[in-house]
mmCIF file of C-alpha atoms and ligand atoms in Angstrom:
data_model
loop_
_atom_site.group_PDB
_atom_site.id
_atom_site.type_symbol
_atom_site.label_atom_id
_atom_site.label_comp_id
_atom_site.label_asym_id
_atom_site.label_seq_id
_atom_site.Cartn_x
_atom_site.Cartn_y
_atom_site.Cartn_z
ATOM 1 C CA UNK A 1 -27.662 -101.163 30.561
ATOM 2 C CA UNK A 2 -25.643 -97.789 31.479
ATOM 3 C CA UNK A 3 -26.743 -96.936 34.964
ATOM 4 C CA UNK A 4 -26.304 -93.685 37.268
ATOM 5 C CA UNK A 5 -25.657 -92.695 40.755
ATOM 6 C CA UNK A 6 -29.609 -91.763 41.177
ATOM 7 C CA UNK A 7 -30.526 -95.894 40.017
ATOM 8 C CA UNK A 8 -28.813 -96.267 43.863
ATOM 9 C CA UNK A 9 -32.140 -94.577 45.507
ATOM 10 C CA UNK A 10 -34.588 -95.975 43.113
ATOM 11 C CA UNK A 11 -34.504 -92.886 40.361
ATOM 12 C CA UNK A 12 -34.400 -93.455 36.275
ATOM 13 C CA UNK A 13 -31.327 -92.518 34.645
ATOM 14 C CA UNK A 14 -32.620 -89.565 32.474
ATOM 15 C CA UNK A 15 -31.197 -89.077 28.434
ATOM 16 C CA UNK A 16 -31.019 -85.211 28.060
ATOM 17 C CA UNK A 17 -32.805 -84.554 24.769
ATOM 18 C CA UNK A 18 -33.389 -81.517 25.868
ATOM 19 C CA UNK A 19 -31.167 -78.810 26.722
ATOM 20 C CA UNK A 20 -29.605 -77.043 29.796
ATOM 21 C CA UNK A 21 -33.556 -77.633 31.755
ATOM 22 C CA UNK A 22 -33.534 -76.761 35.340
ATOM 23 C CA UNK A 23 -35.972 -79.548 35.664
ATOM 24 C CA UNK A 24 -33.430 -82.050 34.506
ATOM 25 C CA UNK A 25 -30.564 -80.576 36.585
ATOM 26 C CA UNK A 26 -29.321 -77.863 33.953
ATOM 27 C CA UNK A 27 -26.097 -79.467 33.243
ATOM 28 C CA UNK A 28 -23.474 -81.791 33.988
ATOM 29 C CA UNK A 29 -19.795 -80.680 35.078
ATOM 30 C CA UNK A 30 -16.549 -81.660 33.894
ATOM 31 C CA UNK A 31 -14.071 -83.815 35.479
ATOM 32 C CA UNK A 32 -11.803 -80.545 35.985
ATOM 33 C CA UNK A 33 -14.845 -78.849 37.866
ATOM 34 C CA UNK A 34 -15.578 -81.864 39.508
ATOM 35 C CA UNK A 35 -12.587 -82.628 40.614
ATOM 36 C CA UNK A 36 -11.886 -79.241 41.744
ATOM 37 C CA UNK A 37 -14.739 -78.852 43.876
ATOM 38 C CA UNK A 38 -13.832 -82.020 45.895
ATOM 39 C CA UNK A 39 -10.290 -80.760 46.556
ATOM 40 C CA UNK A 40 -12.643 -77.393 47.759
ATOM 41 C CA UNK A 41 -15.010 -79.764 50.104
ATOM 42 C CA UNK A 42 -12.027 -81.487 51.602
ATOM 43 C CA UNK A 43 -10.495 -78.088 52.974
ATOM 44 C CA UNK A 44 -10.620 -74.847 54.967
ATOM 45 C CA UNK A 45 -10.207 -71.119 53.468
ATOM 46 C CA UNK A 46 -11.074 -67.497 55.224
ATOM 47 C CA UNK A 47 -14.551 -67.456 53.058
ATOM 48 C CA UNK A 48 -14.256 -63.549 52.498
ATOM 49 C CA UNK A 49 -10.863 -64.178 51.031
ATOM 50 C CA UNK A 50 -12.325 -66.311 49.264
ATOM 51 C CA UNK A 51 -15.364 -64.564 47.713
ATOM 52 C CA UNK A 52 -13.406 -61.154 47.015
ATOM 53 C CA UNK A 53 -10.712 -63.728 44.993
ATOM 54 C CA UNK A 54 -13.651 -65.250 43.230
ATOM 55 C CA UNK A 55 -14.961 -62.046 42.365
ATOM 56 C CA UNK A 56 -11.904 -60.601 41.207
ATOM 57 C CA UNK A 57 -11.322 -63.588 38.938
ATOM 58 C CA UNK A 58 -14.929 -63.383 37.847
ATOM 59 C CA UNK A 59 -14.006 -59.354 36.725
ATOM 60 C CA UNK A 60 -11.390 -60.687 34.786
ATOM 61 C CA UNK A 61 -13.707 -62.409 32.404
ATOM 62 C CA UNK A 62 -16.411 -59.972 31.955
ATOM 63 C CA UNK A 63 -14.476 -56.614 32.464
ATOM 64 C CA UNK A 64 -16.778 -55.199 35.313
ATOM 65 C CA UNK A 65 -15.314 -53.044 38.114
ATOM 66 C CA UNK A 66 -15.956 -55.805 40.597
ATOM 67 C CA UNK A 67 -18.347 -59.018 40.969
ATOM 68 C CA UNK A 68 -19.829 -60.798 43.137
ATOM 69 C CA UNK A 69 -19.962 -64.964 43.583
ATOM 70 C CA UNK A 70 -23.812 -66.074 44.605
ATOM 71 C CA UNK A 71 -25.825 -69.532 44.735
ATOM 72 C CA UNK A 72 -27.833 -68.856 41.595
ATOM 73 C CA UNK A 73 -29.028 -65.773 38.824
ATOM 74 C CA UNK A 74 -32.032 -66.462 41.109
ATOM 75 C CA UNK A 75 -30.312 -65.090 44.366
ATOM 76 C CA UNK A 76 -28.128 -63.006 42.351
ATOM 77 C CA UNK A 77 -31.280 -60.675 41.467
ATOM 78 C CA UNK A 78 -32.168 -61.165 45.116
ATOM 79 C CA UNK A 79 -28.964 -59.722 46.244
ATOM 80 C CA UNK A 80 -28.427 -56.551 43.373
ATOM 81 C CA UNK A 81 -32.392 -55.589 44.352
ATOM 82 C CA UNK A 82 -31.551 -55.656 48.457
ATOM 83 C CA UNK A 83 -28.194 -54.025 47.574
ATOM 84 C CA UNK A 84 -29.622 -50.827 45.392
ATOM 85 C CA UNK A 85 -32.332 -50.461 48.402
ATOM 86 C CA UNK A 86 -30.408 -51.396 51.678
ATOM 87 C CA UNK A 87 -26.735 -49.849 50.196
ATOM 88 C CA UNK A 88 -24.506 -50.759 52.969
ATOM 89 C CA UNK A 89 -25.967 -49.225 55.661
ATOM 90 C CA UNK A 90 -26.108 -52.171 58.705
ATOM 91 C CA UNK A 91 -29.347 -51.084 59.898
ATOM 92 C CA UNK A 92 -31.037 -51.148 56.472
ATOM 93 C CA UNK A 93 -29.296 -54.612 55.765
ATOM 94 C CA UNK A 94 -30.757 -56.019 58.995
ATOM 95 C CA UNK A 95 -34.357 -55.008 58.539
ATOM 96 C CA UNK A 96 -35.099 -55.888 54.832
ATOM 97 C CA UNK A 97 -36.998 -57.185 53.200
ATOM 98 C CA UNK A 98 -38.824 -54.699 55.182
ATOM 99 C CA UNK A 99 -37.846 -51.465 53.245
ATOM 100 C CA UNK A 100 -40.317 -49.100 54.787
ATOM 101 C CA UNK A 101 -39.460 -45.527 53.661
ATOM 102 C CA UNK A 102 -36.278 -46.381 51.736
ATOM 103 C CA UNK A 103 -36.033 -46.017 47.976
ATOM 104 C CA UNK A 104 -37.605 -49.547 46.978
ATOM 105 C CA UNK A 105 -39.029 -49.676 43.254
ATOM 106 C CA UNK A 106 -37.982 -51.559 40.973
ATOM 107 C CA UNK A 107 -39.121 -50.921 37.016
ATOM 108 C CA UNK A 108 -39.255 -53.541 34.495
ATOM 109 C CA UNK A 109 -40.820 -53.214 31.121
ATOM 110 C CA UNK A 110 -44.004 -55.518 31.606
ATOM 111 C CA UNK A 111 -43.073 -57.974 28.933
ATOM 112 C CA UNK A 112 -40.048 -58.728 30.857
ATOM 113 C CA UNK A 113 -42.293 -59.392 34.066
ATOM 114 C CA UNK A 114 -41.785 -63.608 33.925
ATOM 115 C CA UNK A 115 -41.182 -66.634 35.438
ATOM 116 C CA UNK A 116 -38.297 -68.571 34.889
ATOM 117 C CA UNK A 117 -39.281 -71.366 37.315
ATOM 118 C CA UNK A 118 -40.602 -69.182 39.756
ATOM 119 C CA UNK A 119 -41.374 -64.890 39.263
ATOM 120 C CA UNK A 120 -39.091 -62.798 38.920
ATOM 121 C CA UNK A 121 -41.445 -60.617 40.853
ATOM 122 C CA UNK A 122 -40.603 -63.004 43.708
ATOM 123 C CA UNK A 123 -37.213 -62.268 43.592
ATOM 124 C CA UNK A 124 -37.590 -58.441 43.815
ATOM 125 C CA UNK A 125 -39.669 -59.042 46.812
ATOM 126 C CA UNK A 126 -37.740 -61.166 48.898
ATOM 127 C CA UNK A 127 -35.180 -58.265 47.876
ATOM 128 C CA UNK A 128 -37.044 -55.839 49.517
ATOM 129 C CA UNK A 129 -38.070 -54.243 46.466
ATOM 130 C CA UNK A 130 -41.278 -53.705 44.870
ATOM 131 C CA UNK A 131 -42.015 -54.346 41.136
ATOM 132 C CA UNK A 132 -43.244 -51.101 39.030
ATOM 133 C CA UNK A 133 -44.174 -53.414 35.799
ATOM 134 C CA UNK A 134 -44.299 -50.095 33.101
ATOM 135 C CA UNK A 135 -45.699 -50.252 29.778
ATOM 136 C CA UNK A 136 -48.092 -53.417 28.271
ATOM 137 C CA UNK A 137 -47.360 -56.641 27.635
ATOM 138 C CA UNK A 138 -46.665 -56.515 24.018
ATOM 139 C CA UNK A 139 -45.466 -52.838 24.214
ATOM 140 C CA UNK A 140 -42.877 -51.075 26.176
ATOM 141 C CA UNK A 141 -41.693 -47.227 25.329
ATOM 142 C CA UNK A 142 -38.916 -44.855 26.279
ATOM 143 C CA UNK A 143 -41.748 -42.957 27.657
ATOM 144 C CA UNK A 144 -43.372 -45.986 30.059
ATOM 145 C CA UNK A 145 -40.431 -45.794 31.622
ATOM 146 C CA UNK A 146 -39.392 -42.629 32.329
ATOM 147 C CA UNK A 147 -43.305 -42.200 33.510
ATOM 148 C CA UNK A 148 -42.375 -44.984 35.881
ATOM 149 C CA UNK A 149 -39.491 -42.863 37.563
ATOM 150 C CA UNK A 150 -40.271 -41.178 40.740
ATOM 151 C CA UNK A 151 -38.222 -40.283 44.311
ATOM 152 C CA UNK A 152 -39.061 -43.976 45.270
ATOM 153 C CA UNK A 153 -37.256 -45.391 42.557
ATOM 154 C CA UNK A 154 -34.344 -47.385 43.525
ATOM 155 C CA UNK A 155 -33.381 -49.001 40.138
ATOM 156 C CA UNK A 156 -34.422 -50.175 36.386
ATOM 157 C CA UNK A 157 -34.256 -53.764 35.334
ATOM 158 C CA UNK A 158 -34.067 -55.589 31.949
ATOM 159 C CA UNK A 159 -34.957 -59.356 31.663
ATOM 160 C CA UNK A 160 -32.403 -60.286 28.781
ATOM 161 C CA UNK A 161 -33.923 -63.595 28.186
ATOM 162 C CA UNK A 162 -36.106 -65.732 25.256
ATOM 163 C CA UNK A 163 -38.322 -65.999 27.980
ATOM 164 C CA UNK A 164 -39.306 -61.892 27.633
ATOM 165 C CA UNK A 165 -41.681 -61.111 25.422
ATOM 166 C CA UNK A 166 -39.384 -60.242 21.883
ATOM 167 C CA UNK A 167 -41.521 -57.826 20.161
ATOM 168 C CA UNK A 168 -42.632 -54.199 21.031
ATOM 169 C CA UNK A 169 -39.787 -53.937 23.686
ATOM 170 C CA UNK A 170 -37.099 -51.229 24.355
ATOM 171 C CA UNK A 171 -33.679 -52.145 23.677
ATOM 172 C CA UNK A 172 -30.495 -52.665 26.127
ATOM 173 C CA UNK A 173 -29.061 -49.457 24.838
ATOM 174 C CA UNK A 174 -32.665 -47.096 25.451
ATOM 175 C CA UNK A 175 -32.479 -48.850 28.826
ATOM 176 C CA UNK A 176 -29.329 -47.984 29.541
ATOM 177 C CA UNK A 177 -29.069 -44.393 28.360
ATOM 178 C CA UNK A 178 -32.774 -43.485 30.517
ATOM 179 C CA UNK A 179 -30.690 -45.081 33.462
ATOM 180 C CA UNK A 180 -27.940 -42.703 32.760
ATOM 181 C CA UNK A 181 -29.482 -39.749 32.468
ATOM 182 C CA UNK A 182 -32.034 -39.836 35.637
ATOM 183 C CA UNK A 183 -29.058 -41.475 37.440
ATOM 184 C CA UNK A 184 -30.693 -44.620 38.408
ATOM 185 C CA UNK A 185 -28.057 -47.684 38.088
ATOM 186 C CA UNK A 186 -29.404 -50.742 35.884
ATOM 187 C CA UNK A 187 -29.682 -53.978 36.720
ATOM 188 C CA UNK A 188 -29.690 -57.049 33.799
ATOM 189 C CA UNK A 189 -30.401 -60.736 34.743
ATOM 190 C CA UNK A 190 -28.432 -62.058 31.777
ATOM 191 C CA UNK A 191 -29.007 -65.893 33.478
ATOM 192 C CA UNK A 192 -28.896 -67.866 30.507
ATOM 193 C CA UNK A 193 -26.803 -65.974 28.069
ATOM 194 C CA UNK A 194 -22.973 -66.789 27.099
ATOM 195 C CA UNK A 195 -21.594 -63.379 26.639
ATOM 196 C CA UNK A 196 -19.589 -62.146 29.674
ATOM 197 C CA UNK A 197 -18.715 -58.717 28.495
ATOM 198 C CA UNK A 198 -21.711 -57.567 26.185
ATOM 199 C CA UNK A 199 -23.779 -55.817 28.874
ATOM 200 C CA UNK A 200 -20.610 -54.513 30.586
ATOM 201 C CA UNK A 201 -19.800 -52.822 27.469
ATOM 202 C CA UNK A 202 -23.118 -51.192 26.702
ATOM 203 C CA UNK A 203 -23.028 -49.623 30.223
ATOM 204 C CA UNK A 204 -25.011 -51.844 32.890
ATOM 205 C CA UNK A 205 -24.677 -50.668 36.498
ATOM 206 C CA UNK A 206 -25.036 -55.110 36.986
ATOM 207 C CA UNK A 207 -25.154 -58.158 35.236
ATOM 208 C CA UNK A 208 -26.953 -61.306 36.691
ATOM 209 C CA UNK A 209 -25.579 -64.649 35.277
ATOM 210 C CA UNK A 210 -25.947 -68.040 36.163
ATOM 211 C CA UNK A 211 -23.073 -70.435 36.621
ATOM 212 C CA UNK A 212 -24.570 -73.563 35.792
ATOM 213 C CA UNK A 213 -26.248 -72.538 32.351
ATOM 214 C CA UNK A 214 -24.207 -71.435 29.507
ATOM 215 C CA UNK A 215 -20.716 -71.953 31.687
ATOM 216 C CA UNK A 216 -21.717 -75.558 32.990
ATOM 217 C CA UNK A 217 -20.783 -74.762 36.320
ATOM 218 C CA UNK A 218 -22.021 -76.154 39.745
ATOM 219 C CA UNK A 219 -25.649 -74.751 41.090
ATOM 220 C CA UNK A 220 -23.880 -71.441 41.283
ATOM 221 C CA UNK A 221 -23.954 -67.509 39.963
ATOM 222 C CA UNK A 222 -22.527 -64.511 39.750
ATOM 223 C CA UNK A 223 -23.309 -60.467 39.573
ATOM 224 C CA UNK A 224 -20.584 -58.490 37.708
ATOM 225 C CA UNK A 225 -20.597 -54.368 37.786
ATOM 226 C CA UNK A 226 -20.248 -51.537 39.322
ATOM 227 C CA UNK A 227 -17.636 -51.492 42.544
ATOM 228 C CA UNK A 228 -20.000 -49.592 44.587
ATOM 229 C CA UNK A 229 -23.142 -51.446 43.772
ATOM 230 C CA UNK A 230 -21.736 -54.981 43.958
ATOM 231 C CA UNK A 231 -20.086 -53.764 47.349
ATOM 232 C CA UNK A 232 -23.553 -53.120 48.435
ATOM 233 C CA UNK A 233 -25.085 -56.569 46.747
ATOM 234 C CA UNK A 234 -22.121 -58.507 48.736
ATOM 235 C CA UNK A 235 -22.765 -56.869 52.193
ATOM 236 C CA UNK A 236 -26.079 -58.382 51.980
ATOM 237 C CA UNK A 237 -24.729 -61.626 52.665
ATOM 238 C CA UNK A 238 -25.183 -60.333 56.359
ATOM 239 C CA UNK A 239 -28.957 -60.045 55.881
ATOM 240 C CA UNK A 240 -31.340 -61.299 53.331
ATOM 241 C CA UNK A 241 -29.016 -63.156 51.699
ATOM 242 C CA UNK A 242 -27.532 -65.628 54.330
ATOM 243 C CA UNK A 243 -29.837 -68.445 52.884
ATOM 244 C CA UNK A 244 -28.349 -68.090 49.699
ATOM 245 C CA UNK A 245 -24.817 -68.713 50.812
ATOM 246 C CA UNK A 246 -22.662 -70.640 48.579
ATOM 247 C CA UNK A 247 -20.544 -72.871 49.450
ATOM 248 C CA UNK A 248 -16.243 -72.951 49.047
ATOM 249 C CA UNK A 249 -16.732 -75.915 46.564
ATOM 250 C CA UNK A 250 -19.274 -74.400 44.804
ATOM 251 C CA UNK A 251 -17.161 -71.248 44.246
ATOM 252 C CA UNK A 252 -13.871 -73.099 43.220
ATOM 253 C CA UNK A 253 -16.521 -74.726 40.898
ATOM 254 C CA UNK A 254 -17.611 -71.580 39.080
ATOM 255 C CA UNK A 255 -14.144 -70.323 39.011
ATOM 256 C CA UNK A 256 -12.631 -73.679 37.011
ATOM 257 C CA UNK A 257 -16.298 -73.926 34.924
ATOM 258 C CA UNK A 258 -15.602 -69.858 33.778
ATOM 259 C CA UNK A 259 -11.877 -70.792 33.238
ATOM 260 C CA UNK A 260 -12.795 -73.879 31.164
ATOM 261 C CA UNK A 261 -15.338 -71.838 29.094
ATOM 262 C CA UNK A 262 -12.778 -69.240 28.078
ATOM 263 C CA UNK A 263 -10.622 -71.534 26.593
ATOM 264 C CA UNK A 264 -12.987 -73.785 25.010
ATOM 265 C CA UNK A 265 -12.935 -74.836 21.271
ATOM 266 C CA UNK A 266 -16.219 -73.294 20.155
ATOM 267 C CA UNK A 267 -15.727 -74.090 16.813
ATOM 268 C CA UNK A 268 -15.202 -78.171 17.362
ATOM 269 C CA UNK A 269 -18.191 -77.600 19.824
ATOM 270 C CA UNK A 270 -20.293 -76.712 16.925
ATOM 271 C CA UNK A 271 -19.167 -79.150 14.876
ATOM 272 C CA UNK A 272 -19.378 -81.782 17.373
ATOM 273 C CA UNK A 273 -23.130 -80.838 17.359
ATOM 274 C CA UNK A 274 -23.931 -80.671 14.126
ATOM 275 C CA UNK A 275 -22.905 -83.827 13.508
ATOM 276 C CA UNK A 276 -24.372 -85.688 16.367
ATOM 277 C CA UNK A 277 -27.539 -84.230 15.051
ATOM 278 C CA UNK A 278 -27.030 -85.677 11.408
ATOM 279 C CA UNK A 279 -26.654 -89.039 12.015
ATOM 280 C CA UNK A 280 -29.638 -88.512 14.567
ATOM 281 C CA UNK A 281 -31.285 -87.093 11.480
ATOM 282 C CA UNK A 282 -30.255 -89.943 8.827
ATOM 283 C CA UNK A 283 -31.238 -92.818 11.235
ATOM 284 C CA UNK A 284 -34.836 -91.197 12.015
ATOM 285 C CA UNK A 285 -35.538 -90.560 8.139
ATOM 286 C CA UNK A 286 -35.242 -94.186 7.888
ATOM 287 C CA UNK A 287 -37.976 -94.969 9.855
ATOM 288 C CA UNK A 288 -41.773 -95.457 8.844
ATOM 289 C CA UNK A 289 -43.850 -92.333 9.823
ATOM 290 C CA UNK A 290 -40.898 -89.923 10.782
ATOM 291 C CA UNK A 291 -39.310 -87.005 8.961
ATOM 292 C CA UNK A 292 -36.328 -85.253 10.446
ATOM 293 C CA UNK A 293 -33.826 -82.121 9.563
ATOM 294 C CA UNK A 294 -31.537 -80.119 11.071
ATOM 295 C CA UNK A 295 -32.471 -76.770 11.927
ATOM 296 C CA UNK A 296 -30.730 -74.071 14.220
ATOM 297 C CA UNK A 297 -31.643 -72.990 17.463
ATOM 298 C CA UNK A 298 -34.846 -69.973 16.976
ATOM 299 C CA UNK A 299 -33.246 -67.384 19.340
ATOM 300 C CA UNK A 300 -30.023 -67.725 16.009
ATOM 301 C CA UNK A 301 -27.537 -69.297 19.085
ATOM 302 C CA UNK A 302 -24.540 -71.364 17.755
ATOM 303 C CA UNK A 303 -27.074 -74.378 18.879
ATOM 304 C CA UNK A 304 -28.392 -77.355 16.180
ATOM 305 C CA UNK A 305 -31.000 -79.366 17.103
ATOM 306 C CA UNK A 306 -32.887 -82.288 15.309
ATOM 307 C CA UNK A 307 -36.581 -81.574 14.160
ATOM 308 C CA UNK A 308 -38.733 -85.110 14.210
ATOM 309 C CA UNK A 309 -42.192 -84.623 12.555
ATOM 310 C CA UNK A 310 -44.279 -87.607 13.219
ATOM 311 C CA UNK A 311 -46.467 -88.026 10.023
ATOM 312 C CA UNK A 312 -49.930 -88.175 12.083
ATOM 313 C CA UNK A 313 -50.018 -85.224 13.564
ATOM 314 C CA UNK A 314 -51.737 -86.831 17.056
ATOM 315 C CA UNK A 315 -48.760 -89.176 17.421
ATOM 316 C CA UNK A 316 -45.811 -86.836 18.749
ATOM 317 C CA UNK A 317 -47.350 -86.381 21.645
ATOM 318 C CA UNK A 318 -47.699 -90.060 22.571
ATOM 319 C CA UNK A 319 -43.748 -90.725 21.341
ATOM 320 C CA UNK A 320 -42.906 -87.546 23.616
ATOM 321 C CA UNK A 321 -44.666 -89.733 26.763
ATOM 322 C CA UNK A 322 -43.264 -92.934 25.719
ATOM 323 C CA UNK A 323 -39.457 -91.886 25.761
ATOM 324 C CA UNK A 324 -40.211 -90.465 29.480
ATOM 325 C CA UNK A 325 -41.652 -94.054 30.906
ATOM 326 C CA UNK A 326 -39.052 -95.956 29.490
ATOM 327 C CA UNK A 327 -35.769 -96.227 31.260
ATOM 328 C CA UNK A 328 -33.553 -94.543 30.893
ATOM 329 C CA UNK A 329 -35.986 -91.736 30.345
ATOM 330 C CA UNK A 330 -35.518 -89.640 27.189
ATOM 331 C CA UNK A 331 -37.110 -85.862 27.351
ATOM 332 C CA UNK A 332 -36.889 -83.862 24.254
ATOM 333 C CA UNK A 333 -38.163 -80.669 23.610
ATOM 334 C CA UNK A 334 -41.928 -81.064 23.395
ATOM 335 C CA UNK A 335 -43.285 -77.373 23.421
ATOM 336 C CA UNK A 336 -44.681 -78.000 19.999
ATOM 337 C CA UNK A 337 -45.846 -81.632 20.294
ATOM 338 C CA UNK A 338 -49.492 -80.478 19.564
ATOM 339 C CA UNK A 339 -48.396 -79.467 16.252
ATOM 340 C CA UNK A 340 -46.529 -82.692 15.539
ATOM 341 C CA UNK A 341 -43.130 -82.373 16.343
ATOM 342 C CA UNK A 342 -40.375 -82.700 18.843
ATOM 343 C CA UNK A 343 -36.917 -81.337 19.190
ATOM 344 C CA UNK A 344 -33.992 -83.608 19.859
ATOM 345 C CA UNK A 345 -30.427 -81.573 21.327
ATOM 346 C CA UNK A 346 -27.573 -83.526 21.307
ATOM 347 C CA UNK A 347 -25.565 -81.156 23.191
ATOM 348 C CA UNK A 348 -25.889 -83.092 26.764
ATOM 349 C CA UNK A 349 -25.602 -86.518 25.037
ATOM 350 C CA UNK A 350 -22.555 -88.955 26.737
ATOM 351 C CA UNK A 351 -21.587 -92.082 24.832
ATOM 352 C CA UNK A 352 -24.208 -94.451 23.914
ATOM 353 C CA UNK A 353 -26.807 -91.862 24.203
ATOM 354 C CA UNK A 354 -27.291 -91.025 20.506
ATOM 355 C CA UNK A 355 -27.511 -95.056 19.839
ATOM 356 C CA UNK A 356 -29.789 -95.514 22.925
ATOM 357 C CA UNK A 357 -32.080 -92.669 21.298
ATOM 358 C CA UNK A 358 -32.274 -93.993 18.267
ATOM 359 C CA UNK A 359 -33.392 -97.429 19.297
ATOM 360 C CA UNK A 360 -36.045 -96.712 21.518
ATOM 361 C CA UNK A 361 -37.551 -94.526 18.815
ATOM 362 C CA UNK A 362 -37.434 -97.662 16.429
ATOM 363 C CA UNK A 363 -38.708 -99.762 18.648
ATOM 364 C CA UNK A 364 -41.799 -97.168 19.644
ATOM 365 C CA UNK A 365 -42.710 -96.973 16.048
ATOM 366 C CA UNK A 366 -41.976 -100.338 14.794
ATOM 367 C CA UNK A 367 -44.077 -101.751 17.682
HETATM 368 C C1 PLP B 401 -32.743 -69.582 34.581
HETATM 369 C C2 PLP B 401 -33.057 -68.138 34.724
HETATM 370 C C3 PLP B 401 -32.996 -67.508 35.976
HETATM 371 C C4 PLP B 401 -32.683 -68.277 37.228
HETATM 372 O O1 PLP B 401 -31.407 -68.820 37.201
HETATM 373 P P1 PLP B 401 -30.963 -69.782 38.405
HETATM 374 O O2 PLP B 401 -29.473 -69.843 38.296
HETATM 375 O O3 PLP B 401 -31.632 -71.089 38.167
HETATM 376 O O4 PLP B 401 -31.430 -69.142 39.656
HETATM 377 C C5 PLP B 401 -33.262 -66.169 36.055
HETATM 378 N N1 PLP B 401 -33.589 -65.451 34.958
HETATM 379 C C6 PLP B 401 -33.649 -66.005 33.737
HETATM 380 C C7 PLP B 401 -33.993 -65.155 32.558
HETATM 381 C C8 PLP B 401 -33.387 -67.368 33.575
HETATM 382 O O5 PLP B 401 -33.440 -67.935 32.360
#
């Protein structure tokens, strides 16, 4: 049996059915990244060289006016919020998140107020910044906004995400051009998505990405934007955000993961996928009491993933626990198990996996 560095402390090795999950460690690097961020660990560099490099390389790829490297989207948000409130004044940097008397709100359409793993409400806070959720749940208008706006208002922010509620939201663009005209700058956490220059282009003050999602980097992130805003975002590194430091290997990380994802073959990607998920698909419609297809990914992403109905109903959810107790541990997409089916992506499979899968399905429903 394949094992894994975490078998050496007592830990499963875990089969990523799944997806990029935080709760399975998002991704897996490269041997370029990898090998990269050791030659990182093993030596010295003047850190601020370092982070002004990595953000210039970072502008490169998503044609903002500057950016700015951080230790997640999480922090990233942290460190845009602090930066629109605290600016670059020492005083102001020093006493947040205390922001007593400075321009602190922050307004988000309410179907964008989530959690991702933890609030993002949480990270506005620890920002300094306090959430102004405008609008309902399931609807969000020009007008909530600009209600919203006040002499306390220190920026707008947009939760591009499946995670926000879809329907009865504003749109990027109305988002941008209220920012524009009441001159408030706008901040998008864009963690998850793969475009790098989208949001630049439609006029966000700052973009919020994470490394480790879309661009398989290490735990890492980034904030892309404005020169003067992600000035003020960085210069919080002498305040709130010196417990989100990241480290020099983590940075050379991001830089090879983003230099890796530029160049990479999309198109034999896709394929790659699709046809992982077909002979995941053929094998599973040969056994008793399964039906499988392919079907693309609901938010339309490039993304194929195999859907496994189990012909009673009651019995996905049971297959769903079975392929996490056995070892390795398998964990598919189970958000619709009470309905009957699972969803298997391929896309974090190494060799063996696909085989591995398939057996310990057999042998669950054969037994
Ligand atoms: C994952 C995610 C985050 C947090 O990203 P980290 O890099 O894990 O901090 C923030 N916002 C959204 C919408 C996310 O999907």
């Amino acid at each position: 049996m394949k094992t894994s560095i975490y078998d050496s402390i007592g830990l499963k090795r875990v089969i990523n059915a799944s997806g990029r999950m935080t709760v399975l460690g998002v991704s897996t690097q490269s041997d370029g990244v990898v090998k990269s961020m050791t030659q990182a660990a093993q030596s010295f560099v003047w850190m601020e060289d370092l982070y002004l490099k990595a953000g210039e390389i970072i502008s490169s790829y998503t044609g903002g006016e500057a950016s700015v490297v951080t230790s997640c989207a999480s922090s990233g948000i942290v460190l845009s919020v602090a930066g629109v409130i605290a600016r670059d004044t020492l005083a102001d940097i020093r006493r947040l998140p205390d922001s007593t008397g400075l321009k602190n709100e922050i307004i988000l359409p309410k179907g964008h107020v989530i959690q991702f793993g933890a609030p993002v409400t949480s990270m506005i806070r620890i920002g300094g910044g306090v959430p102004v959720e405008a609008g309902l749940a399931n609807e969000v208008t020009q007008r909530d906004i600009e209600e919203a706006i006040n002499e306390k208002t220190a920026a707008l922010m947009y939760i591009k995400s499946h995670h926000s509620v879809q329907k009865g939201m504003l749109s990027i663009e109305s988002m941008v051009t209220i920012a524009k005209k009441h001159d408030i700058p706008l901040i998008i956490d864009a963690a998850a998505e793969e475009d790098l220059t989208a949001y630049i282009n439609l006029g966000a003050d700052l973009v919020v990405y994470s490394g480790s999602k879309a661009f398989e980097g290490p735990t890492s992130g980034f904030v892309t934007g404005k020169k003067d805003l992600i000035g003020y975002a960085y210069a919080q590194y002498k305040g709130v955000g010196r417990p989100m430091k990241v480290g020099k290997e983590g940075i050379v990380g991001l830089l090879k993961a983003l230099e890796e994802y530029a160049t990479k073959d999309v198109a034999a990607s896709v394929e790659a996928n699709i046809e992982a998920v077909n002979t995941l698909c053929d094998a599973l419609n040969a056994m008793d009491g399964l039906s499988a297809r392919m079907i693309q990914d609901e938010a339309g992403r490039e993304i194929y993933r195999a859907e496994l109905r189990t012909d009673d109903k009651l019995k996905a959810s049971w297959l769903e626990a079975q392929l996490i107790d056995g070892n390795p541990a398998i964990y598919c997409r189970s958000y619709r198990s009470n309905d009957g089916v699972l969803y298997l992506d391929t896309r974090s499979f190494v060799a063996g996996d696909i085989e591995s899968v398939i057996e310990r399905i057999k042998e669950l429903m054969e037994g």
